[in-house]
PDB file of C-alpha atoms in Angstrom:
ATOM      1  CA  UNK A   5       8.523  37.294  -7.634  1.00 44.00           C
ATOM      2  CA  UNK A   6      11.338  35.752  -5.356  1.00 44.00           C
ATOM      3  CA  UNK A   7      11.757  31.768  -6.296  1.00 44.00           C
ATOM      4  CA  UNK A   8      14.135  31.261  -2.209  1.00 47.00           C
ATOM      5  CA  UNK A   9      14.514  27.666  -1.489  1.00 47.00           C
ATOM      6  CA  UNK A  10      15.154  28.283   2.804  1.00 52.00           C
ATOM      7  CA  UNK A  11      17.043  25.886   4.088  1.00 52.00           C
ATOM      8  CA  UNK A  12      15.067  25.137   7.174  1.00 55.00           C
ATOM      9  CA  UNK A  13      12.118  24.476   4.341  1.00 52.00           C
ATOM     10  CA  UNK A  14      14.574  21.574   3.157  1.00 55.00           C
ATOM     11  CA  UNK A  15      15.718  20.151   6.718  1.00 60.00           C
ATOM     12  CA  UNK A  16      12.324  20.110   7.306  1.00 59.00           C
ATOM     13  CA  UNK A  17      11.470  17.986   3.958  1.00 59.00           C
ATOM     14  CA  UNK A  18      14.785  15.735   4.655  1.00 58.00           C
ATOM     15  CA  UNK A  19      13.151  15.073   8.156  1.00 61.00           C
ATOM     16  CA  UNK A  20      10.235  13.771   7.041  1.00 60.00           C
ATOM     17  CA  UNK A  21      11.535  11.912   4.654  1.00 56.00           C
ATOM     18  CA  UNK A  22      13.923  10.110   7.035  1.00 56.00           C
ATOM     19  CA  UNK A  23      10.431   9.771   9.418  1.00 56.00           C
ATOM     20  CA  UNK A  24       8.092   8.275   6.818  1.00 55.00           C
ATOM     21  CA  UNK A  25      11.739   6.131   5.236  1.00 52.00           C
ATOM     22  CA  UNK A  26      11.376   4.232   8.450  1.00 50.00           C
ATOM     23  CA  UNK A  27       7.182   3.634   9.182  1.00 51.00           C
ATOM     24  CA  UNK A  28       7.235   2.393   5.391  1.00 48.00           C
ATOM     25  CA  UNK A  29       9.797   0.492   6.282  1.00 46.00           C
ATOM     26  CA  UNK A  30       8.275  -0.830  10.302  1.00 44.00           C
ATOM     27  CA  UNK A  31       5.657  -1.445   7.509  1.00 43.00           C
ATOM     28  CA  UNK A  32       7.627  -3.592   5.414  1.00 40.00           C
ATOM     29  CA  UNK A  33       9.686  -5.851   9.063  1.00 40.00           C
ATOM     30  CA  UNK A  34       5.957  -6.190   9.657  1.00 41.00           C
ATOM     31  CA  UNK A  35       4.784  -7.843   6.423  1.00 46.00           C
ATOM     32  CA  UNK A  36       4.841 -12.594   6.345  1.00 47.00           C
ATOM     33  CA  UNK A  37       8.186 -11.901   5.036  1.00 48.00           C
ATOM     34  CA  UNK A  38      10.044 -10.221   7.241  1.00 52.00           C
ATOM     35  CA  UNK A  39       8.387 -11.520  10.266  1.00 70.00           C
ATOM     36  CA  UNK A  40       8.265 -15.193   9.603  1.00 73.00           C
ATOM     37  CA  UNK A  41      12.233 -14.921   9.686  1.00 72.00           C
ATOM     38  CA  UNK A  42      11.765 -14.538  13.165  1.00 76.00           C
ATOM     39  CA  UNK A  43      10.610 -18.500  13.080  1.00 79.00           C
ATOM     40  CA  UNK A  44      12.572 -20.168   9.899  1.00 82.00           C
ATOM     41  CA  UNK A  45      15.351 -19.858   7.924  1.00 79.00           C
ATOM     42  CA  UNK A  46      13.338 -18.667   4.532  1.00 75.00           C
ATOM     43  CA  UNK A  47      15.167 -19.784   0.748  1.00 72.00           C
ATOM     44  CA  UNK A  48      14.255 -18.330  -2.361  1.00 67.00           C
ATOM     45  CA  UNK A  49      11.508 -21.105  -4.035  1.00 64.00           C
ATOM     46  CA  UNK A  50      13.647 -22.187  -7.444  1.00 60.00           C
ATOM     47  CA  UNK A  51      11.771 -22.234 -10.276  1.00 55.00           C
ATOM     48  CA  UNK A  52       9.283 -23.559 -10.819  1.00 48.00           C
ATOM     49  CA  UNK A  53       8.131 -26.768 -11.248  1.00 50.00           C
ATOM     50  CA  UNK A  54      10.253 -27.741  -8.916  1.00 57.00           C
ATOM     51  CA  UNK A  55      10.001 -26.802  -5.152  1.00 57.00           C
ATOM     52  CA  UNK A  56      11.588 -30.315  -4.771  1.00 57.00           C
ATOM     53  CA  UNK A  57      14.296 -30.155  -6.408  1.00 59.00           C
ATOM     54  CA  UNK A  58      16.250 -27.077  -3.627  1.00 62.00           C
ATOM     55  CA  UNK A  59      16.797 -27.723   0.263  1.00 69.00           C
ATOM     56  CA  UNK A  60      13.116 -27.135   1.588  1.00 78.00           C
ATOM     57  CA  UNK A  61      10.430 -29.711   1.590  1.00 85.00           C
ATOM     58  CA  UNK A  62       8.313 -27.104   3.295  1.00 89.00           C
ATOM     59  CA  UNK A  63       6.258 -24.226   1.576  1.00 87.00           C
ATOM     60  CA  UNK A  64       4.578 -21.267   3.327  1.00 87.00           C
ATOM     61  CA  UNK A  65       1.988 -19.478   1.391  1.00 86.00           C
ATOM     62  CA  UNK A  66       0.049 -16.515   3.130  1.00 82.00           C
ATOM     63  CA  UNK A  67      -3.182 -14.776   2.893  1.00 78.00           C
ATOM     64  CA  UNK A  68      -2.934 -15.713  -1.012  1.00 77.00           C
ATOM     65  CA  UNK A  69      -5.538 -13.188  -3.110  1.00 68.00           C
ATOM     66  CA  UNK A  70      -5.962 -14.365  -6.375  1.00 66.00           C
ATOM     67  CA  UNK A  71      -7.094 -17.434  -8.120  1.00 71.00           C
ATOM     68  CA  UNK A  72      -3.249 -19.268  -8.703  1.00 73.00           C
ATOM     69  CA  UNK A  73      -2.073 -20.527 -11.857  1.00 72.00           C
ATOM     70  CA  UNK A  74      -2.406 -23.152 -13.162  1.00 76.00           C
ATOM     71  CA  UNK A  75       2.330 -23.059 -13.326  1.00 73.00           C
ATOM     72  CA  UNK A  76       0.905 -22.357  -8.887  1.00 75.00           C
ATOM     73  CA  UNK A  77      -0.898 -25.125  -8.217  1.00 81.00           C
ATOM     74  CA  UNK A  78       0.884 -27.977 -10.392  1.00 82.00           C
ATOM     75  CA  UNK A  79       4.320 -26.807  -8.334  1.00 80.00           C
ATOM     76  CA  UNK A  80       2.385 -27.663  -5.497  1.00 85.00           C
ATOM     77  CA  UNK A  81       0.509 -29.946  -5.891  1.00 87.00           C
ATOM     78  CA  UNK A  82       3.816 -32.200  -7.602  1.00 86.00           C
ATOM     79  CA  UNK A  83       5.731 -31.118  -4.200  1.00 85.00           C
ATOM     80  CA  UNK A  84       3.116 -32.275  -1.953  1.00 89.00           C
ATOM     81  CA  UNK A  85       3.444 -35.242  -4.196  1.00 87.00           C
ATOM     82  CA  UNK A  86       6.949 -35.994  -3.728  1.00 85.00           C
ATOM     83  CA  UNK A  87       6.043 -35.502   0.605  1.00 89.00           C
ATOM     84  CA  UNK A  88       6.614 -31.425   0.966  1.00 89.00           C
ATOM     85  CA  UNK A  89       4.786 -30.412   3.431  1.00 92.00           C
ATOM     86  CA  UNK A  90       2.795 -26.330   2.164  1.00 92.00           C
ATOM     87  CA  UNK A  91       1.309 -24.663   4.662  1.00 93.00           C
ATOM     88  CA  UNK A  92      -1.887 -22.132   3.927  1.00 92.00           C
ATOM     89  CA  UNK A  93      -1.624 -18.825   5.840  1.00 89.00           C
ATOM     90  CA  UNK A  94      -5.239 -17.302   5.573  1.00 86.00           C
ATOM     91  CA  UNK A  95      -8.958 -16.398   5.237  1.00 85.00           C
ATOM     92  CA  UNK A  96     -11.048 -15.225   1.980  1.00 78.00           C
ATOM     93  CA  UNK A  97     -11.569 -16.902  -1.720  1.00 81.00           C
ATOM     94  CA  UNK A  98      -7.802 -17.126  -2.943  1.00 83.00           C
ATOM     95  CA  UNK A  99      -6.953 -19.611  -0.093  1.00 89.00           C
ATOM     96  CA  UNK A 100     -10.070 -22.179  -1.329  1.00 91.00           C
ATOM     97  CA  UNK A 101      -9.053 -20.960  -4.171  1.00 89.00           C
ATOM     98  CA  UNK A 102      -5.784 -22.283  -3.469  1.00 90.00           C
ATOM     99  CA  UNK A 103      -6.983 -24.582  -1.295  1.00 92.00           C
ATOM    100  CA  UNK A 104      -9.301 -26.419  -4.313  1.00 91.00           C
ATOM    101  CA  UNK A 105      -6.260 -26.254  -6.819  1.00 89.00           C
ATOM    102  CA  UNK A 106      -4.682 -28.811  -3.924  1.00 90.00           C
ATOM    103  CA  UNK A 107      -6.869 -30.783  -3.481  1.00 91.00           C
ATOM    104  CA  UNK A 108      -8.026 -30.207  -0.055  1.00 93.00           C
ATOM    105  CA  UNK A 109     -11.629 -31.090   1.352  1.00 94.00           C
ATOM    106  CA  UNK A 110     -10.517 -27.740   3.985  1.00 95.00           C
ATOM    107  CA  UNK A 111     -12.693 -24.892   3.825  1.00 94.00           C
ATOM    108  CA  UNK A 112     -12.843 -21.194   4.913  1.00 93.00           C
ATOM    109  CA  UNK A 113     -16.102 -20.088   6.065  1.00 94.00           C
ATOM    110  CA  UNK A 114     -17.345 -16.616   6.227  1.00 91.00           C
ATOM    111  CA  UNK A 115     -16.718 -14.529   9.037  1.00 91.00           C
ATOM    112  CA  UNK A 116     -14.727 -13.324  12.086  1.00 92.00           C
ATOM    113  CA  UNK A 117     -14.592 -15.297  15.071  1.00 93.00           C
ATOM    114  CA  UNK A 118     -14.780 -13.101  18.382  1.00 92.00           C
ATOM    115  CA  UNK A 119     -15.238 -14.208  21.504  1.00 90.00           C
ATOM    116  CA  UNK A 120     -16.049 -11.966  24.596  1.00 88.00           C
ATOM    117  CA  UNK A 121     -14.600 -13.260  27.181  1.00 89.00           C
ATOM    118  CA  UNK A 122     -11.361 -15.922  26.655  1.00 89.00           C
ATOM    119  CA  UNK A 123      -9.245 -12.289  24.495  1.00 86.00           C
ATOM    120  CA  UNK A 124      -6.213 -10.652  25.130  1.00 85.00           C
ATOM    121  CA  UNK A 125      -8.007  -7.604  24.939  1.00 82.00           C
ATOM    122  CA  UNK A 126     -10.909  -7.372  22.554  1.00 83.00           C
ATOM    123  CA  UNK A 127     -13.283  -9.665  20.944  1.00 86.00           C
ATOM    124  CA  UNK A 128     -11.649  -9.569  18.137  1.00 82.00           C
ATOM    125  CA  UNK A 129      -8.359 -11.760  19.064  1.00 87.00           C
ATOM    126  CA  UNK A 130      -9.579 -14.310  21.287  1.00 89.00           C
ATOM    127  CA  UNK A 131      -6.947 -16.649  22.729  1.00 89.00           C
ATOM    128  CA  UNK A 132      -6.545 -20.089  21.449  1.00 89.00           C
ATOM    129  CA  UNK A 133      -4.541 -23.572  22.602  1.00 87.00           C
ATOM    130  CA  UNK A 134      -2.278 -25.667  21.120  1.00 89.00           C
ATOM    131  CA  UNK A 135      -0.740 -27.784  23.503  1.00 87.00           C
ATOM    132  CA  UNK A 136       0.134 -26.915  25.417  1.00 87.00           C
ATOM    133  CA  UNK A 137       0.840 -23.000  24.094  1.00 90.00           C
ATOM    134  CA  UNK A 138      -1.480 -20.096  24.318  1.00 89.00           C
ATOM    135  CA  UNK A 139      -2.258 -18.810  20.385  1.00 91.00           C
ATOM    136  CA  UNK A 140      -3.542 -14.809  20.598  1.00 90.00           C
ATOM    137  CA  UNK A 141      -5.794 -14.924  16.924  1.00 90.00           C
ATOM    138  CA  UNK A 142      -7.122 -11.815  15.014  1.00 88.00           C
ATOM    139  CA  UNK A 143      -9.185 -11.797  12.499  1.00 86.00           C
ATOM    140  CA  UNK A 144      -9.322 -15.690  12.376  1.00 90.00           C
ATOM    141  CA  UNK A 145     -12.442 -17.328   9.966  1.00 93.00           C
ATOM    142  CA  UNK A 146     -14.545 -21.079  10.722  1.00 94.00           C
ATOM    143  CA  UNK A 147     -12.259 -23.476   9.367  1.00 95.00           C
ATOM    144  CA  UNK A 148     -15.121 -26.466   7.406  1.00 95.00           C
ATOM    145  CA  UNK A 149     -12.925 -29.966   7.732  1.00 94.00           C
ATOM    146  CA  UNK A 150     -14.500 -32.678   4.865  1.00 94.00           C
ATOM    147  CA  UNK A 151     -13.238 -35.728   4.892  1.00 93.00           C
ATOM    148  CA  UNK A 152      -9.697 -36.452   5.486  1.00 93.00           C
ATOM    149  CA  UNK A 153      -8.244 -32.959   7.559  1.00 94.00           C
ATOM    150  CA  UNK A 154      -8.234 -33.385  10.735  1.00 95.00           C
ATOM    151  CA  UNK A 155      -7.722 -30.408  13.275  1.00 95.00           C
ATOM    152  CA  UNK A 156      -5.182 -29.422  15.052  1.00 93.00           C
ATOM    153  CA  UNK A 157      -6.123 -25.564  17.065  1.00 93.00           C
ATOM    154  CA  UNK A 158      -9.972 -24.283  18.058  1.00 92.00           C
ATOM    155  CA  UNK A 159     -11.163 -20.571  19.640  1.00 92.00           C
ATOM    156  CA  UNK A 160     -12.367 -20.979  22.794  1.00 90.00           C
ATOM    157  CA  UNK A 161     -15.800 -23.006  23.824  1.00 89.00           C
ATOM    158  CA  UNK A 162     -17.449 -19.545  24.535  1.00 90.00           C
ATOM    159  CA  UNK A 163     -16.869 -18.411  20.740  1.00 93.00           C
ATOM    160  CA  UNK A 164     -18.787 -16.821  18.281  1.00 92.00           C
ATOM    161  CA  UNK A 165     -19.000 -16.270  14.450  1.00 92.00           C
ATOM    162  CA  UNK A 166     -19.670 -12.282  13.331  1.00 89.00           C
ATOM    163  CA  UNK A 167     -21.180 -12.253   9.223  1.00 90.00           C
ATOM    164  CA  UNK A 168     -21.775  -9.419   7.999  1.00 87.00           C
ATOM    165  CA  UNK A 169     -22.677  -7.595  11.394  1.00 84.00           C
ATOM    166  CA  UNK A 170     -24.629 -10.467  13.624  1.00 87.00           C
ATOM    167  CA  UNK A 171     -23.823 -12.783  15.304  1.00 86.00           C
ATOM    168  CA  UNK A 172     -24.096 -16.619  15.856  1.00 88.00           C
ATOM    169  CA  UNK A 173     -22.688 -19.634  17.342  1.00 85.00           C
ATOM    170  CA  UNK A 174     -21.291 -20.695  20.422  1.00 88.00           C
ATOM    171  CA  UNK A 175     -19.312 -23.063  20.535  1.00 92.00           C
ATOM    172  CA  UNK A 176     -15.712 -24.293  19.914  1.00 93.00           C
ATOM    173  CA  UNK A 177     -14.304 -23.167  15.477  1.00 94.00           C
ATOM    174  CA  UNK A 178     -11.470 -25.519  13.773  1.00 95.00           C
ATOM    175  CA  UNK A 179      -8.596 -22.291  13.132  1.00 94.00           C
ATOM    176  CA  UNK A 180      -6.250 -24.315  12.201  1.00 95.00           C
ATOM    177  CA  UNK A 181      -6.012 -28.150  10.669  1.00 95.00           C
ATOM    178  CA  UNK A 182      -3.990 -30.583   8.748  1.00 94.00           C
ATOM    179  CA  UNK A 183      -4.523 -33.037   6.083  1.00 95.00           C
ATOM    180  CA  UNK A 184      -2.902 -35.095   4.247  1.00 93.00           C
ATOM    181  CA  UNK A 185      -2.446 -35.015   0.693  1.00 90.00           C
ATOM    182  CA  UNK A 186      -0.805 -37.591  -1.805  1.00 86.00           C
ATOM    183  CA  UNK A 187       2.896 -38.606   0.008  1.00 89.00           C
ATOM    184  CA  UNK A 188       2.684 -35.083   1.707  1.00 91.00           C
ATOM    185  CA  UNK A 189       1.086 -32.806   4.761  1.00 93.00           C
ATOM    186  CA  UNK A 190      -0.612 -29.571   4.437  1.00 95.00           C
ATOM    187  CA  UNK A 191      -1.237 -26.979   6.868  1.00 95.00           C
ATOM    188  CA  UNK A 192      -3.792 -24.769   6.692  1.00 95.00           C
ATOM    189  CA  UNK A 193      -4.312 -21.439   9.453  1.00 94.00           C
ATOM    190  CA  UNK A 194      -6.662 -19.678   8.937  1.00 92.00           C
ATOM    191  CA  UNK A 195      -5.804 -16.773  11.087  1.00 88.00           C
ATOM    192  CA  UNK A 196      -4.276 -13.811   8.101  1.00 80.00           C
ATOM    193  CA  UNK A 197      -1.835 -11.920  11.084  1.00 83.00           C
ATOM    194  CA  UNK A 198      -0.516 -14.859  12.577  1.00 83.00           C
ATOM    195  CA  UNK A 199       2.837 -14.287  10.700  1.00 78.00           C
ATOM    196  CA  UNK A 200       3.229 -10.756  11.620  1.00 76.00           C
ATOM    197  CA  UNK A 201       5.398  -9.514  13.447  1.00 71.00           C
ATOM    198  CA  UNK A 202       2.511  -7.729  15.592  1.00 74.00           C
ATOM    199  CA  UNK A 203       1.014 -10.742  16.938  1.00 79.00           C
ATOM    200  CA  UNK A 204       4.079 -13.186  16.551  1.00 80.00           C
ATOM    201  CA  UNK A 205       5.218 -11.129  19.347  1.00 81.00           C
ATOM    202  CA  UNK A 206       2.692 -12.060  21.808  1.00 84.00           C
ATOM    203  CA  UNK A 207       1.704 -15.253  24.069  1.00 85.00           C
ATOM    204  CA  UNK A 208       3.437 -18.377  22.493  1.00 89.00           C
ATOM    205  CA  UNK A 209       2.806 -18.034  18.489  1.00 87.00           C
ATOM    206  CA  UNK A 210       6.203 -17.393  17.601  1.00 88.00           C
ATOM    207  CA  UNK A 211       6.831 -21.188  19.065  1.00 90.00           C
ATOM    208  CA  UNK A 212       3.627 -22.288  18.291  1.00 91.00           C
ATOM    209  CA  UNK A 213       4.075 -21.531  14.037  1.00 89.00           C
ATOM    210  CA  UNK A 214       7.701 -23.161  14.635  1.00 90.00           C
ATOM    211  CA  UNK A 215       5.942 -26.317  15.601  1.00 91.00           C
ATOM    212  CA  UNK A 216       3.337 -26.063  12.831  1.00 90.00           C
ATOM    213  CA  UNK A 217       6.098 -25.886   9.967  1.00 88.00           C
ATOM    214  CA  UNK A 218       8.362 -27.870  12.493  1.00 87.00           C
ATOM    215  CA  UNK A 219      11.322 -27.866   9.268  1.00 85.00           C
ATOM    216  CA  UNK A 220      14.403 -25.321   9.389  1.00 83.00           C
ATOM    217  CA  UNK A 221      14.228 -24.127   6.106  1.00 83.00           C
ATOM    218  CA  UNK A 222      11.026 -23.133   3.958  1.00 82.00           C
ATOM    219  CA  UNK A 223       9.995 -21.755   1.181  1.00 77.00           C
ATOM    220  CA  UNK A 224       7.977 -18.499   0.926  1.00 77.00           C
ATOM    221  CA  UNK A 225       6.328 -18.972  -1.441  1.00 75.00           C
ATOM    222  CA  UNK A 226       5.886 -16.178  -3.841  1.00 64.00           C
ATOM    223  CA  UNK A 227       5.315 -15.348  -8.082  1.00 51.00           C
ATOM    224  CA  UNK A 228       5.285 -18.861  -8.323  1.00 50.00           C
ATOM    225  CA  UNK A 229       3.456 -17.657 -11.798  1.00 48.00           C
ATOM    226  CA  UNK A 230       7.202 -15.941 -13.282  1.00 51.00           C
ATOM    227  CA  UNK A 231       8.903 -17.812 -15.420  1.00 51.00           C
ATOM    228  CA  UNK A 232      12.709 -17.554 -14.188  1.00 48.00           C
ATOM    229  CA  UNK A 233      14.256 -15.133 -14.468  1.00 54.00           C
ATOM    230  CA  UNK A 234      11.572 -13.278 -13.919  1.00 58.00           C
ATOM    231  CA  UNK A 235      10.615 -15.052 -10.736  1.00 50.00           C
ATOM    232  CA  UNK A 236      14.038 -15.045  -9.302  1.00 52.00           C
ATOM    233  CA  UNK A 237      14.059 -11.614 -10.356  1.00 60.00           C
ATOM    234  CA  UNK A 238      10.779 -10.356  -8.545  1.00 59.00           C
ATOM    235  CA  UNK A 239      12.205 -12.909  -5.139  1.00 55.00           C
ATOM    236  CA  UNK A 240      14.862 -11.155  -4.988  1.00 58.00           C
ATOM    237  CA  UNK A 241      13.215  -7.252  -4.910  1.00 63.00           C
ATOM    238  CA  UNK A 242      10.963  -8.447  -2.542  1.00 59.00           C
ATOM    239  CA  UNK A 243      13.396  -9.581  -0.088  1.00 55.00           C
ATOM    240  CA  UNK A 244      15.682  -6.865  -1.005  1.00 62.00           C
ATOM    241  CA  UNK A 245      12.233  -4.013   0.280  1.00 59.00           C
ATOM    242  CA  UNK A 246      11.531  -6.108   3.540  1.00 54.00           C
ATOM    243  CA  UNK A 247      15.458  -5.898   4.709  1.00 56.00           C
ATOM    244  CA  UNK A 248      17.269  -2.704   6.297  1.00 56.00           C
ATOM    245  CA  UNK A 249      19.115  -2.016   3.138  1.00 64.00           C
ATOM    246  CA  UNK A 250      16.428  -1.556   1.341  1.00 62.00           C
ATOM    247  CA  UNK A 251      13.716   0.569   3.933  1.00 62.00           C
ATOM    248  CA  UNK A 252      17.673   3.112   3.821  1.00 69.00           C
ATOM    249  CA  UNK A 253      16.891   2.647   0.737  1.00 72.00           C
ATOM    250  CA  UNK A 254      13.792   4.579   0.665  1.00 69.00           C
ATOM    251  CA  UNK A 255      13.969   6.787   3.480  1.00 71.00           C
ATOM    252  CA  UNK A 256      17.291   8.024   0.150  1.00 74.00           C
ATOM    253  CA  UNK A 257      15.012   8.108  -2.150  1.00 75.00           C
ATOM    254  CA  UNK A 258      11.845  10.207  -0.366  1.00 71.00           C
ATOM    255  CA  UNK A 259      14.657  12.738   0.989  1.00 71.00           C
ATOM    256  CA  UNK A 260      15.861  13.041  -2.660  1.00 70.00           C
ATOM    257  CA  UNK A 261      12.206  13.408  -4.296  1.00 68.00           C
ATOM    258  CA  UNK A 262      11.472  15.963  -0.502  1.00 64.00           C
ATOM    259  CA  UNK A 263      15.037  18.128  -2.325  1.00 62.00           C
ATOM    260  CA  UNK A 264      15.579  17.510  -5.507  1.00 60.00           C
ATOM    261  CA  UNK A 265      11.266  18.993  -6.253  1.00 59.00           C
ATOM    262  CA  UNK A 266      11.215  21.650  -5.042  1.00 58.00           C
ATOM    263  CA  UNK A 267      14.090  23.030  -6.667  1.00 56.00           C
ATOM    264  CA  UNK A 268      13.110  21.629  -9.750  1.00 56.00           C
ATOM    265  CA  UNK A 269       9.373  23.542  -9.361  1.00 57.00           C
ATOM    266  CA  UNK A 270      11.903  26.936  -8.916  1.00 59.00           C
ATOM    267  CA  UNK A 271      13.947  25.783 -11.811  1.00 64.00           C
ATOM    268  CA  UNK A 272      10.807  25.535 -13.713  1.00 69.00           C
ATOM    269  CA  UNK A 273       9.383  28.797 -12.025  1.00 71.00           C
ATOM    270  CA  UNK A 274      12.445  30.991 -12.812  1.00 70.00           C
ATOM    271  CA  UNK A 275      12.640  30.151 -16.631  1.00 76.00           C
ATOM    272  CA  UNK A 276       9.229  30.765 -16.941  1.00 73.00           C
ATOM    273  CA  UNK A 277      10.195  34.064 -15.215  1.00 75.00           C
ATOM    274  CA  UNK A 278      12.844  34.691 -18.215  1.00 71.00           C
ATOM    275  CA  UNK A 279      10.600  33.873 -20.451  1.00 79.00           C
ATOM    276  CA  UNK A 280       8.459  36.495 -19.681  1.00 78.00           C
ATOM    277  CA  UNK A 281      10.140  39.082 -19.738  1.00 72.00           C
ATOM    278  CA  UNK A 282      12.136  37.928 -23.218  1.00 75.00           C
ATOM    279  CA  UNK A 283       8.842  38.468 -24.803  1.00 80.00           C
ATOM    280  CA  UNK A 284       8.556  42.380 -22.576  1.00 77.00           C
ATOM    281  CA  UNK A 285      12.095  43.515 -23.585  1.00 75.00           C
ATOM    282  CA  UNK A 286      13.468  40.293 -26.556  1.00 78.00           C
ATOM    283  CA  UNK A 287      16.698  43.369 -26.721  1.00 79.00           C
ATOM    284  CA  UNK A 288      17.154  42.513 -22.945  1.00 79.00           C
ATOM    285  CA  UNK A 289      20.197  40.468 -22.217  1.00 76.00           C
ATOM    286  CA  UNK A 290      19.392  36.081 -22.271  1.00 77.00           C
ATOM    287  CA  UNK A 291      22.324  34.779 -20.123  1.00 78.00           C
ATOM    288  CA  UNK A 292      22.173  37.451 -17.206  1.00 76.00           C
ATOM    289  CA  UNK A 293      18.080  37.681 -16.735  1.00 71.00           C
ATOM    290  CA  UNK A 294      20.021  34.004 -15.935  1.00 72.00           C
ATOM    291  CA  UNK A 295      22.325  35.078 -14.059  1.00 73.00           C
ATOM    292  CA  UNK A 296      19.842  36.686 -11.434  1.00 71.00           C
ATOM    293  CA  UNK A 297      17.214  34.555 -11.622  1.00 66.00           C
ATOM    294  CA  UNK A 298      18.924  31.460 -10.922  1.00 65.00           C
ATOM    295  CA  UNK A 299      20.835  33.148  -7.333  1.00 61.00           C
ATOM    296  CA  UNK A 300      16.444  34.353  -6.799  1.00 59.00           C
ATOM    297  CA  UNK A 301      15.878  30.283  -7.165  1.00 52.00           C
ATOM    298  CA  UNK A 302      19.427  29.725  -4.399  1.00 46.00           C
ATOM    299  CA  UNK A 303      18.389  28.905  -0.893  1.00 47.00           C
ATOM    300  CA  UNK A 304      19.231  31.662   1.728  1.00 44.00           C
ATOM    301  CA  UNK A 305      22.062  32.982   2.502  1.00 45.00           C
ATOM    302  CA  UNK A 306      23.331  29.821  -0.062  1.00 45.00           C
ATOM    303  CA  UNK A 307      25.574  31.374  -3.083  1.00 46.00           C
ATOM    304  CA  UNK A 308      25.726  30.557  -6.865  1.00 47.00           C
ATOM    305  CA  UNK A 309      29.487  30.742  -7.179  1.00 47.00           C
ATOM    306  CA  UNK A 310      30.161  27.793  -4.400  1.00 44.00           C
TER     307      UNK A 310
END
């Protein structure tokens, strides 16, 4: 049995690794951490409990999936009490848990807003108006406003809500709202994709988000449950993998896996073959057998002598 690793196979592996690496990089590039940087300068958040000691007066939380820890909630409440602005983007249970922890009367309701006529090519992408701007939504949910909350942006008048396959309603729904919380401001946007790269490039979405954030600098609040220095390390690591350097590193690592894994497998097969031959012929020279096996496992056209 030969253990050759054809050069063509290696070349194909390199190409595939590069393509996959770039695809992953492009995917990361669509994530909020990269996309939001197009509308606001994102700065690393200070340690928990001291958000206001940093340079930004706006903190952005994108589509939280888990209930905030006591430390996260306390840090954001303190930020609000000192006059900061918190922008919460997303829908679902995680958002509602966060809003409750911030003593907000805004709630994200179940369902997805659809519109059969005033949309951007699909009923799931209704067009909303914010001031004089047109905003493309996607998978936005209705917001229910309690005492003190005010609407900022609504879906078109003939919209419906899709819940578990059932449509209901024929009116406009609030998709962005504002509430004064202590000395600070809370803004809730129920569209989890509005901060994604694809949606930011549509209509006036980018400008609308700039107006809603209304700040030069902002924190992208992540990893507040970690204590320094782990929090700083996690934030910097996340920023790195979203950068071009991080994407290049992914491509490089995938290339290394594609090249090294088959070679390692061939080496193991060669080692197993040597052991099997020595079991049958104990008197044979083991080193010579290894040299022969090594030569057979090299790629076509290569020699272990150079």
